[in-house]
Amino acid sequence: MIDVKFIRENPEKIKEICRKRNMECDVDRFNEEDLKFRKAKLKNDELNALKNRLNGKENAEKIKNIKKEIKENAEKMKDADEKRKKIWYKMPNLLSEKVPYGITDKDNAEIFRTEIKYPEFIPEMHDEIGKKLGILDMKKGAQVAGKGFYYWKGAGAILMQALINYGINFLIQKNFIPMFTPIMTIKDTLFGTGYHPFFEEESYKIENEKLYLIGTSEQTLIAYHMNETLREKDMPKLYTAYTPCFRTEAGAYGKENRGAFRVHQFNKVEQIAFTVPEESEKYHMMFLENVKEFIDSLRIPYRIVNVCSGDLGAPAYLKYDVEAWFPGFGDFRETHSASNMWDYQARRMNIKYLKNNKLIYPHTVNSTLVTDRLLLAIIENYQKKDGNIEIPEVLHTYTGGLKIIKQC
RNA sequence: GGAGACGUAGUCUAAUUGGUAAGGCGUCGGUCUUGAAAACCGAUGGGGUGAAGGCCCCAUGUGGGUUCGAGUCCCACCGUCUCCGCCA
């Protein structure tokens, strides 16, 4: 959510941002309704002031008439307020100057790339390898839950668990507070993090309940401090959590859906920060460095792209995607996404902190560290000519000594 | 699931039979001091309006209602605690 004063004073800037993001937002209409609201509010205040002055038994009749007028005026005020909020809540975040202009993900700007080592044999895709080794079962997943679900089995499950544990420990050592969060949540959480209304069709709603399945632990970790006032001395607040994540993937289509790339449920270790405004960029870069260090330790090639204005998503201020190299697939695929949300989420969530007795909205930063996709990348990158896969050295302490997965 | 109690600001705690939110702590500013502490003084939620001093409105979990007037009374919802029941 953007500061209402900023919208009033900079309507052209907001329009420019919407153009760059390739999205609609009626700033003029907002300002119209905002003006109506303020006018009605002024009248409302005056009537209330009058009522307060008259208070007393002798003025009972007069007050009743004023109250009637107040009620009528309040309707107008509420109406204008709702209309402006409807537009307001759908306004995207401000844009960092670093965001490149572009329409689709093809316009994302590559800013970093590691060296790719091509194998001397024709590599297979993870779903083929997983099937042959009996560690990834797409067919059973579809049988039990439908398309977009799968089983990790045996050594595959061990690897998934190992990667999650490695990720969590990696972040605990960097002073993140680990959490287990609810994986169902109320709508306020999704609104506050900007997933509603922007990606509303992406979330699963529980029938007959007011609950939704989370699409990421970012939602529940940010909402942990909903309606709270934090202390400046406690900043930054760093959290991590492992949770399953659920996404409908409505509207997703195309050939790039082969394998387990696009699924309805996956595992994720997330990094989250609440920072003072001056430091969000620093922590955003730190999160990206964490990801680099982590992938480097797994020895997987990757590149980093600066996500362009049209592909950024409305709530994000600046976003870097990390795309791991998938030899079997023969291309880079997004495995991580690190975003600076600026104060957008804090405003929507009503999270502030106290500085010199003034309430200031903190900035929030989030980034992936581990998902199933990273394991898919491991599988494709560590496949050997004989069909076996080696397990990255850093994971050995987490796999109970398992170092190689062989065909049986 | 049943019964009862409770929800006040950054935090802790007040508020006759309904009469318009009092304090403590913390924080910030100031006085004093070589500096600090202590002490003392002031400030310390949101919004609107004004060039400014200022003025006004809203805010006691949320939303309604009764009343000239609601923290207080009534209804619904959310949450917390206690007891009972049920299940691990």
Coordinates of C-alpha atoms (C1' of nucleotides) in Angstrom, one line a residue:
Chain A
M1 CA 0.0 0.0 0.0
I2 CA 1.3 3.4 -0.9
D3 CA 1.2 6.5 1.4
V4 CA -2.1 8.3 0.6
K5 CA -0.3 11.6 0.8
F6 CA 2.2 10.5 -1.8
I7 CA -0.6 9.5 -4.2
R8 CA -2.3 12.9 -3.7
E9 CA 0.9 14.8 -4.4
N10 CA 2.4 12.6 -7.1
P11 CA -0.4 11.3 -9.3
E12 CA 1.8 11.4 -12.4
K13 CA 4.5 9.3 -10.8
I14 CA 2.0 6.6 -9.9
K15 CA 0.7 6.7 -13.4
E16 CA 4.3 6.3 -14.7
I17 CA 4.9 3.3 -12.4
C18 CA 1.7 1.7 -13.6
R19 CA 2.7 2.2 -17.2
K20 CA 6.1 0.6 -16.6
R21 CA 4.5 -2.3 -14.8
N22 CA 2.0 -2.7 -17.6
M23 CA -1.0 -2.5 -15.3
E24 CA -4.1 -0.5 -14.9
C25 CA -4.8 1.9 -12.1
D26 CA -7.1 4.8 -12.1
V27 CA -5.2 7.4 -10.1
D28 CA -7.4 10.3 -11.2
R29 CA -10.5 8.4 -10.0
F30 CA -8.7 7.7 -6.7
N31 CA -8.0 11.4 -6.2
E32 CA -11.6 12.2 -7.1
E33 CA -13.0 9.8 -4.5
D34 CA -10.3 10.8 -2.0
L35 CA -11.4 14.5 -2.4
K36 CA -15.0 13.5 -1.9
F37 CA -14.0 11.5 1.2
R38 CA -12.1 14.4 2.7
K39 CA -14.9 16.8 2.0
A40 CA -17.4 14.5 3.7
K41 CA -15.0 13.9 6.6
L42 CA -14.6 17.6 7.2
K43 CA -18.4 18.0 7.3
N44 CA -18.6 14.9 9.6
D45 CA -16.1 16.5 12.0
E46 CA -18.0 19.8 12.0
L47 CA -21.3 18.1 12.8
N48 CA -19.6 16.0 15.5
A49 CA -18.1 19.1 17.0
L50 CA -21.5 20.8 17.0
K51 CA -23.1 17.8 18.7
N52 CA -20.4 17.6 21.3
R53 CA -20.9 21.3 22.1
L54 CA -24.7 20.9 22.5
N55 CA -24.5 17.9 24.7
G56 CA -26.9 18.0 27.6
K57 CA -30.5 17.0 28.4
E58 CA -31.9 20.4 27.4
N59 CA -30.7 19.9 23.8
A60 CA -32.0 16.4 23.3
E61 CA -34.2 17.3 20.3
K62 CA -31.5 19.3 18.5
I63 CA -29.0 16.5 19.0
K64 CA -31.4 14.0 17.5
N65 CA -31.7 16.0 14.4
I66 CA -27.9 16.5 14.1
K67 CA -27.4 12.8 14.6
K68 CA -29.7 12.1 11.6
E69 CA -27.6 14.5 9.5
I70 CA -24.4 12.8 10.7
K71 CA -25.7 9.4 9.7
E72 CA -26.6 10.6 6.2
N73 CA -23.3 12.3 5.8
A74 CA -21.5 9.2 7.1
E75 CA -23.0 7.2 4.3
K76 CA -21.4 9.5 1.8
M77 CA -18.1 9.4 3.6
K78 CA -18.2 5.6 3.8
D79 CA -19.1 5.3 0.1
A80 CA -16.3 7.5 -1.0
D81 CA -13.9 5.8 1.3
E82 CA -14.8 2.4 0.0
K83 CA -14.4 3.6 -3.6
R84 CA -11.0 5.1 -3.0
K85 CA -9.8 2.0 -1.1
K86 CA -10.9 -0.3 -3.8
I87 CA -8.4 1.5 -6.1
W88 CA -5.9 2.2 -3.4
Y89 CA -5.5 -1.5 -2.4
K90 CA -4.9 -2.4 -6.0
M91 CA -2.2 0.1 -6.6
P92 CA 1.2 -1.5 -7.1
N93 CA 4.3 -0.7 -5.0
L94 CA 6.7 2.0 -6.0
L95 CA 9.5 1.0 -8.3
S96 CA 13.2 1.0 -7.5
E97 CA 15.4 2.9 -10.0
K98 CA 17.3 -0.3 -10.5
V99 CA 14.3 -2.1 -12.0
P100 CA 14.9 -2.5 -15.8
Y101 CA 12.0 -1.6 -18.0
G102 CA 10.3 -4.6 -19.8
I103 CA 7.1 -6.4 -20.4
T104 CA 7.8 -10.1 -19.9
D105 CA 10.4 -12.3 -18.2
K106 CA 12.3 -12.2 -21.5
D107 CA 13.1 -8.6 -20.6
N108 CA 14.7 -9.5 -17.3
A109 CA 18.3 -8.4 -17.1
E110 CA 21.0 -10.9 -16.4
I111 CA 23.4 -9.5 -13.8
F112 CA 25.4 -12.6 -12.9
R113 CA 26.3 -16.0 -14.2
T114 CA 28.5 -18.9 -13.1
E115 CA 30.3 -21.2 -15.5
I116 CA 28.3 -24.1 -16.9
K117 CA 30.0 -27.5 -17.2
Y118 CA 28.4 -29.6 -19.9
P119 CA 28.5 -33.4 -19.4
E120 CA 30.0 -35.7 -21.9
F121 CA 26.8 -37.6 -22.3
I122 CA 23.3 -36.6 -23.1
P123 CA 21.7 -35.7 -19.7
E124 CA 18.2 -36.6 -18.8
M125 CA 15.5 -34.6 -17.1
H126 CA 14.9 -35.0 -13.4
D127 CA 11.5 -36.8 -13.9
E128 CA 13.2 -39.5 -16.0
I129 CA 16.1 -39.9 -13.6
G130 CA 13.8 -39.9 -10.6
K131 CA 11.6 -42.5 -12.2
K132 CA 14.5 -44.8 -13.0
L133 CA 16.0 -44.5 -9.5
G134 CA 12.6 -44.8 -7.8
I135 CA 13.1 -41.6 -5.8
L136 CA 10.5 -39.3 -7.5
D137 CA 7.1 -40.7 -8.3
M138 CA 4.9 -38.4 -10.4
K139 CA 2.5 -41.1 -11.4
K140 CA 1.5 -42.0 -7.9
G141 CA 1.2 -38.3 -7.0
A142 CA -1.3 -37.9 -9.9
Q143 CA -3.1 -41.0 -8.8
V144 CA -3.5 -39.8 -5.3
A145 CA -4.0 -36.1 -5.6
G146 CA -4.0 -35.3 -9.3
K147 CA -1.8 -33.6 -11.8
G148 CA 0.8 -31.4 -10.1
F149 CA 1.5 -33.7 -7.1
Y150 CA 4.3 -36.2 -6.6
Y151 CA 6.0 -38.4 -4.0
W152 CA 9.6 -38.1 -2.9
K153 CA 10.5 -41.7 -2.0
G154 CA 13.3 -43.4 -0.2
A155 CA 16.6 -41.7 -1.1
G156 CA 14.6 -38.9 -2.7
A157 CA 12.8 -38.2 0.6
I158 CA 16.1 -38.4 2.4
L159 CA 17.6 -35.9 0.0
M160 CA 14.6 -33.5 0.4
Q161 CA 14.8 -33.7 4.1
A162 CA 18.6 -33.2 4.0
L163 CA 18.3 -30.1 1.9
I164 CA 15.7 -28.6 4.1
N165 CA 17.7 -29.3 7.3
Y166 CA 20.9 -28.0 5.6
G167 CA 19.0 -24.8 4.6
I168 CA 17.5 -24.2 8.0
N169 CA 20.8 -24.8 9.8
F170 CA 22.6 -22.5 7.3
L171 CA 20.2 -19.7 8.2
I172 CA 20.3 -20.4 12.0
Q173 CA 24.0 -19.9 11.8
K174 CA 23.4 -16.5 10.2
N175 CA 21.2 -15.5 13.2
F176 CA 17.8 -16.2 11.7
I177 CA 15.1 -17.2 14.1
P178 CA 13.6 -20.5 12.9
M179 CA 9.9 -20.9 13.0
F180 CA 7.2 -23.5 12.3
T181 CA 4.2 -21.5 11.1
P182 CA 0.5 -22.3 10.4
I183 CA 0.1 -23.5 6.9
M184 CA -3.5 -22.3 6.8
T185 CA -4.3 -18.6 7.3
I186 CA -7.0 -16.0 7.2
K187 CA -7.5 -13.6 4.3
D188 CA -5.9 -10.6 6.1
T189 CA -2.6 -12.3 5.9
L190 CA -2.8 -12.7 2.2
F191 CA -4.0 -9.1 1.8
G192 CA -1.3 -7.7 3.9
T193 CA 1.5 -9.5 2.1
G194 CA 0.1 -8.4 -1.3
Y195 CA -1.0 -11.8 -2.5
H196 CA -4.6 -10.6 -2.4
P197 CA -6.0 -9.2 -4.5
F198 CA -3.1 -9.5 -6.9
F199 CA -2.7 -13.2 -7.0
E200 CA -6.0 -14.2 -5.5
E201 CA -6.7 -17.0 -7.9
E202 CA -3.4 -18.6 -6.8
S203 CA -4.5 -19.5 -3.4
Y204 CA -6.6 -22.5 -2.2
K205 CA -9.5 -21.7 0.0
I206 CA -10.7 -24.2 2.6
E207 CA -14.3 -25.1 2.0
N208 CA -16.7 -23.9 4.8
E209 CA -13.8 -22.2 6.6
K210 CA -12.4 -18.7 6.5
L211 CA -9.0 -20.2 5.9
Y212 CA -6.6 -20.4 2.9
L213 CA -3.6 -22.7 2.4
I214 CA -0.4 -20.6 2.4
G215 CA 1.4 -20.1 -0.9
T216 CA 4.6 -19.3 1.0
S217 CA 5.7 -19.0 4.6
E218 CA 6.4 -15.3 3.7
Q219 CA 2.7 -14.8 4.4
T220 CA 2.6 -16.2 7.9
L221 CA 6.1 -14.9 8.9
I222 CA 5.3 -11.4 7.9
A223 CA 1.8 -11.7 9.5
Y224 CA 3.5 -12.8 12.7
H225 CA 3.8 -9.1 13.6
M226 CA 0.5 -7.9 12.1
N227 CA -0.9 -4.9 14.0
E228 CA 2.2 -4.7 16.1
T229 CA 4.6 -1.9 17.0
L230 CA 8.2 -3.1 17.0
R231 CA 11.1 -1.5 18.7
E232 CA 13.9 0.1 16.7
K233 CA 16.6 -1.7 18.8
D234 CA 15.1 -5.0 17.8
M235 CA 15.6 -4.4 14.1
P236 CA 16.4 -6.1 11.9
K237 CA 14.2 -9.1 12.6
L238 CA 15.3 -12.2 10.7
Y239 CA 13.1 -15.2 10.4
T240 CA 13.2 -18.5 8.5
A241 CA 10.7 -21.3 8.3
Y242 CA 10.2 -24.5 6.5
T243 CA 6.7 -25.1 5.3
P244 CA 4.9 -26.8 2.5
C245 CA 3.4 -24.3 0.0
F246 CA 0.3 -24.5 -2.0
R247 CA -0.5 -22.9 -5.3
T248 CA -3.3 -23.5 -7.7
E249 CA -1.1 -22.4 -10.6
A250 CA -4.3 -21.1 -12.3
G251 CA -3.5 -19.9 -15.8
A252 CA -0.2 -21.7 -16.0
Y253 CA 0.3 -23.6 -19.2
G254 CA 2.8 -24.5 -21.9
K255 CA 5.5 -27.0 -22.5
E256 CA 7.7 -25.8 -19.6
N257 CA 5.4 -27.6 -17.3
R258 CA 7.0 -31.0 -17.9
G259 CA 8.4 -32.7 -14.9
A260 CA 7.9 -31.4 -11.4
F261 CA 8.7 -27.8 -12.2
R262 CA 5.1 -26.5 -11.8
V263 CA 3.2 -28.2 -9.0
H264 CA 0.4 -27.5 -6.5
Q265 CA 2.4 -28.4 -3.4
F266 CA 6.1 -28.0 -2.7
N267 CA 8.5 -27.6 0.2
K268 CA 10.2 -24.3 0.9
V269 CA 12.7 -22.8 3.3
E270 CA 12.3 -19.0 3.3
Q271 CA 14.2 -16.0 4.6
I272 CA 12.3 -13.0 5.9
A273 CA 13.5 -9.7 7.3
F274 CA 11.9 -6.7 8.9
T275 CA 14.4 -3.8 8.6
V276 CA 14.6 -0.1 9.2
P277 CA 14.0 1.7 5.8
E278 CA 17.6 2.7 5.4
E279 CA 18.7 -0.9 5.5
S280 CA 16.3 -2.9 3.4
E281 CA 18.6 -2.7 0.3
K282 CA 21.5 -4.0 2.4
Y283 CA 19.5 -6.9 3.6
H284 CA 18.0 -7.6 0.2
M285 CA 21.6 -8.0 -1.1
M286 CA 22.5 -10.0 2.0
F287 CA 19.7 -12.4 1.2
L288 CA 20.9 -12.7 -2.4
E289 CA 24.4 -13.4 -1.1
N290 CA 23.0 -16.1 1.2
V291 CA 21.4 -17.7 -1.8
K292 CA 24.6 -17.5 -3.8
E293 CA 26.7 -19.0 -1.0
F294 CA 24.2 -21.7 -0.6
I295 CA 24.0 -22.7 -4.2
D296 CA 27.7 -22.4 -4.6
S297 CA 28.1 -24.9 -1.7
L298 CA 26.0 -27.3 -3.7
R299 CA 28.0 -26.6 -6.8
I300 CA 25.1 -25.9 -9.1
P301 CA 25.5 -23.4 -12.0
Y302 CA 23.1 -20.6 -12.0
R303 CA 22.5 -17.1 -13.2
I304 CA 20.8 -14.1 -11.5
V305 CA 18.4 -11.8 -13.3
N306 CA 17.1 -8.4 -12.3
V307 CA 13.4 -8.8 -12.8
C308 CA 11.9 -6.2 -15.2
S309 CA 9.0 -3.9 -14.4
G310 CA 6.4 -5.9 -16.3
D311 CA 7.3 -9.2 -14.7
L312 CA 7.9 -7.9 -11.2
G313 CA 4.5 -8.4 -9.6
A314 CA 2.6 -5.5 -8.1
P315 CA 3.7 -5.7 -4.5
A316 CA 7.5 -5.9 -5.2
Y317 CA 9.8 -2.9 -5.2
L318 CA 12.9 -4.7 -6.6
K319 CA 13.3 -8.4 -7.3
Y320 CA 16.2 -10.7 -8.2
D321 CA 15.5 -14.2 -9.5
V322 CA 18.1 -16.9 -9.3
E323 CA 17.8 -19.4 -12.1
A324 CA 19.6 -22.7 -11.7
W325 CA 21.0 -24.5 -14.6
F326 CA 19.1 -27.7 -15.5
P327 CA 21.3 -29.8 -17.9
G328 CA 18.6 -32.3 -18.7
F329 CA 16.1 -29.5 -19.4
G330 CA 18.9 -27.6 -21.2
D331 CA 18.1 -24.2 -19.8
F332 CA 18.0 -22.1 -16.7
R333 CA 14.9 -22.3 -14.5
E334 CA 13.8 -20.1 -11.6
T335 CA 14.7 -21.7 -8.3
H336 CA 14.9 -18.6 -6.1
S337 CA 13.3 -15.2 -5.8
A338 CA 14.6 -12.4 -3.6
S339 CA 12.4 -9.4 -3.2
N340 CA 12.6 -6.1 -1.4
M341 CA 9.0 -5.1 -0.6
W342 CA 9.9 -1.7 0.7
D343 CA 7.2 -0.5 3.2
Y344 CA 4.3 -1.9 1.1
Q345 CA 3.6 -5.0 3.2
A346 CA 4.2 -3.2 6.5
R347 CA 1.5 -0.6 5.6
R348 CA -1.0 -3.2 4.6
M349 CA -0.3 -5.3 7.7
N350 CA -0.2 -2.3 10.0
I351 CA 3.3 -3.1 11.3
K352 CA 5.3 -0.2 12.5
Y353 CA 8.2 0.5 14.7
L354 CA 8.9 3.3 17.2
K355 CA 11.6 5.8 16.5
N356 CA 11.9 9.1 18.5
N357 CA 8.2 8.5 19.5
K358 CA 7.2 8.4 15.8
L359 CA 5.7 5.5 14.1
I360 CA 7.6 4.4 11.1
Y361 CA 6.8 1.6 8.7
P362 CA 9.6 -1.0 8.5
H363 CA 10.7 -2.5 5.2
T364 CA 10.3 -6.2 4.5
V365 CA 12.5 -8.4 2.5
N366 CA 12.0 -12.0 1.5
S367 CA 13.9 -14.7 -0.4
T368 CA 13.7 -18.3 -1.2
L369 CA 16.6 -20.5 0.1
V370 CA 15.4 -24.0 -0.6
T371 CA 12.6 -25.5 -2.7
D372 CA 12.0 -28.8 -4.4
R373 CA 13.1 -27.2 -7.6
L374 CA 16.6 -26.9 -6.1
L375 CA 16.6 -30.6 -5.5
L376 CA 15.5 -31.1 -9.1
A377 CA 18.5 -29.1 -10.1
I378 CA 20.7 -31.2 -7.9
I379 CA 19.4 -34.4 -9.6
E380 CA 20.0 -33.1 -13.1
N381 CA 23.4 -31.7 -12.3
Y382 CA 24.7 -34.6 -10.4
Q383 CA 23.5 -37.4 -12.7
K384 CA 26.3 -39.6 -14.0
K385 CA 26.7 -41.4 -17.3
D386 CA 25.6 -44.7 -15.6
G387 CA 22.4 -43.2 -14.4
N388 CA 23.3 -42.9 -10.8
I389 CA 23.4 -39.6 -9.0
E390 CA 26.0 -38.4 -6.5
I391 CA 24.9 -36.4 -3.5
P392 CA 26.6 -33.0 -3.0
E393 CA 29.3 -33.2 -0.4
V394 CA 27.7 -30.6 1.9
L395 CA 24.6 -32.8 2.3
H396 CA 26.5 -35.9 3.4
T397 CA 26.1 -35.0 7.1
Y398 CA 22.4 -34.7 6.5
T399 CA 21.8 -37.9 4.6
G400 CA 23.1 -40.2 7.2
G401 CA 26.1 -41.1 5.2
L402 CA 24.3 -41.6 1.9
K403 CA 26.6 -40.4 -0.9
I404 CA 25.3 -41.9 -4.0
I405 CA 22.0 -43.0 -5.3
K406 CA 22.2 -46.1 -7.5
Q407 CA 19.8 -47.8 -9.8
C408 CA 18.6 -51.1 -8.4
Chain B
rG1 C1' -18.2 -29.1 23.3
rG2 C1' -20.3 -26.8 28.4
rA3 C1' -19.8 -22.7 32.4
rG4 C1' -17.6 -18.3 34.0
rA5 C1' -14.1 -14.0 33.9
rC6 C1' -11.6 -10.7 31.0
rG7 C1' -9.7 -7.5 26.5
rU8 C1' -7.7 0.4 27.9
rA9 C1' -2.2 3.5 24.5
rG10 C1' 5.1 1.3 23.2
rU11 C1' 4.2 -1.3 28.1
rC12 C1' 1.9 -1.8 33.0
rU13 C1' -2.3 -0.2 35.5
rA14 C1' -6.9 3.3 37.0
rA15 C1' -11.8 5.4 35.9
rU16 C1' -18.9 6.6 41.8
rU17 C1' -25.6 4.9 40.2
rG18 C1' -23.4 5.9 32.5
rG19 C1' -21.0 12.4 32.7
rU20 C1' -16.8 12.8 27.9
rA21 C1' -9.9 8.4 29.3
rA22 C1' -6.1 9.7 35.3
rG23 C1' -1.4 7.9 36.3
rG24 C1' 3.5 4.8 36.6
rC25 C1' 7.4 2.9 33.5
rG26 C1' 9.8 3.3 28.9
rU27 C1' 11.2 6.7 25.0
rC28 C1' 12.3 11.7 23.0
rG29 C1' 13.3 17.0 23.9
rG30 C1' 14.8 20.7 27.5
rU31 C1' 16.9 22.8 32.4
rC32 C1' 21.0 21.7 35.5
rU33 C1' 26.3 19.5 34.9
rU34 C1' 33.2 19.3 32.6
rG35 C1' 30.3 14.9 30.9
rA36 C1' 26.8 11.5 32.6
rA37 C1' 23.3 10.0 36.3
rA38 C1' 19.7 11.9 39.5
rA39 C1' 16.1 15.7 40.0
rC40 C1' 12.7 19.0 37.6
rC41 C1' 9.8 20.8 33.2
rG42 C1' 7.6 19.4 28.6
rA43 C1' 6.3 16.0 24.8
rU44 C1' 4.9 11.0 23.7
rG45 C1' -2.0 7.0 18.9
rG46 C1' -4.5 8.1 14.0
rG47 C1' -6.9 11.6 10.7
rG48 C1' -8.6 16.4 8.8
rU49 C1' -7.7 21.6 8.2
rG50 C1' -4.4 26.0 8.1
rA51 C1' 1.5 29.7 5.6
rA52 C1' 2.0 29.2 10.9
rG53 C1' 0.7 29.6 16.2
rG54 C1' -3.3 26.6 16.2
rC55 C1' -8.3 24.5 15.8
rC56 C1' -11.4 20.2 15.1
rC57 C1' -12.7 15.0 14.8
rC58 C1' -11.8 9.8 15.7
rA59 C1' -9.4 6.1 19.0
rU60 C1' -10.8 1.6 25.5
rG61 C1' -10.3 -6.2 20.8
rU62 C1' -13.9 -5.7 16.0
rG63 C1' -18.9 -4.4 14.3
rG64 C1' -23.7 -2.9 15.6
rG65 C1' -27.5 -1.1 19.3
rU66 C1' -29.7 1.8 23.6
rU67 C1' -28.9 7.0 25.5
rC68 C1' -28.7 14.1 25.6
rG69 C1' -24.1 11.4 27.0
rA70 C1' -21.0 4.5 26.7
rG71 C1' -14.4 2.0 28.8
rU72 C1' -19.0 1.3 31.8
rC73 C1' -25.5 -1.1 29.6
rC74 C1' -27.4 -4.7 25.4
rC75 C1' -26.4 -8.0 20.9
rA76 C1' -23.0 -10.5 17.5
rC77 C1' -18.1 -11.8 16.3
rC78 C1' -12.7 -12.4 17.4
rG79 C1' -9.1 -13.4 21.1
rU80 C1' -7.1 -14.6 26.2
rC81 C1' -7.5 -16.9 31.0
rU82 C1' -9.9 -20.4 34.7
rC83 C1' -12.9 -24.7 35.7
rC84 C1' -15.5 -29.0 33.6
rG85 C1' -16.0 -32.6 29.7
rC86 C1' -13.7 -35.1 25.5
rC87 C1' -9.3 -36.8 22.8
rA88 C1' -4.1 -37.6 22.5

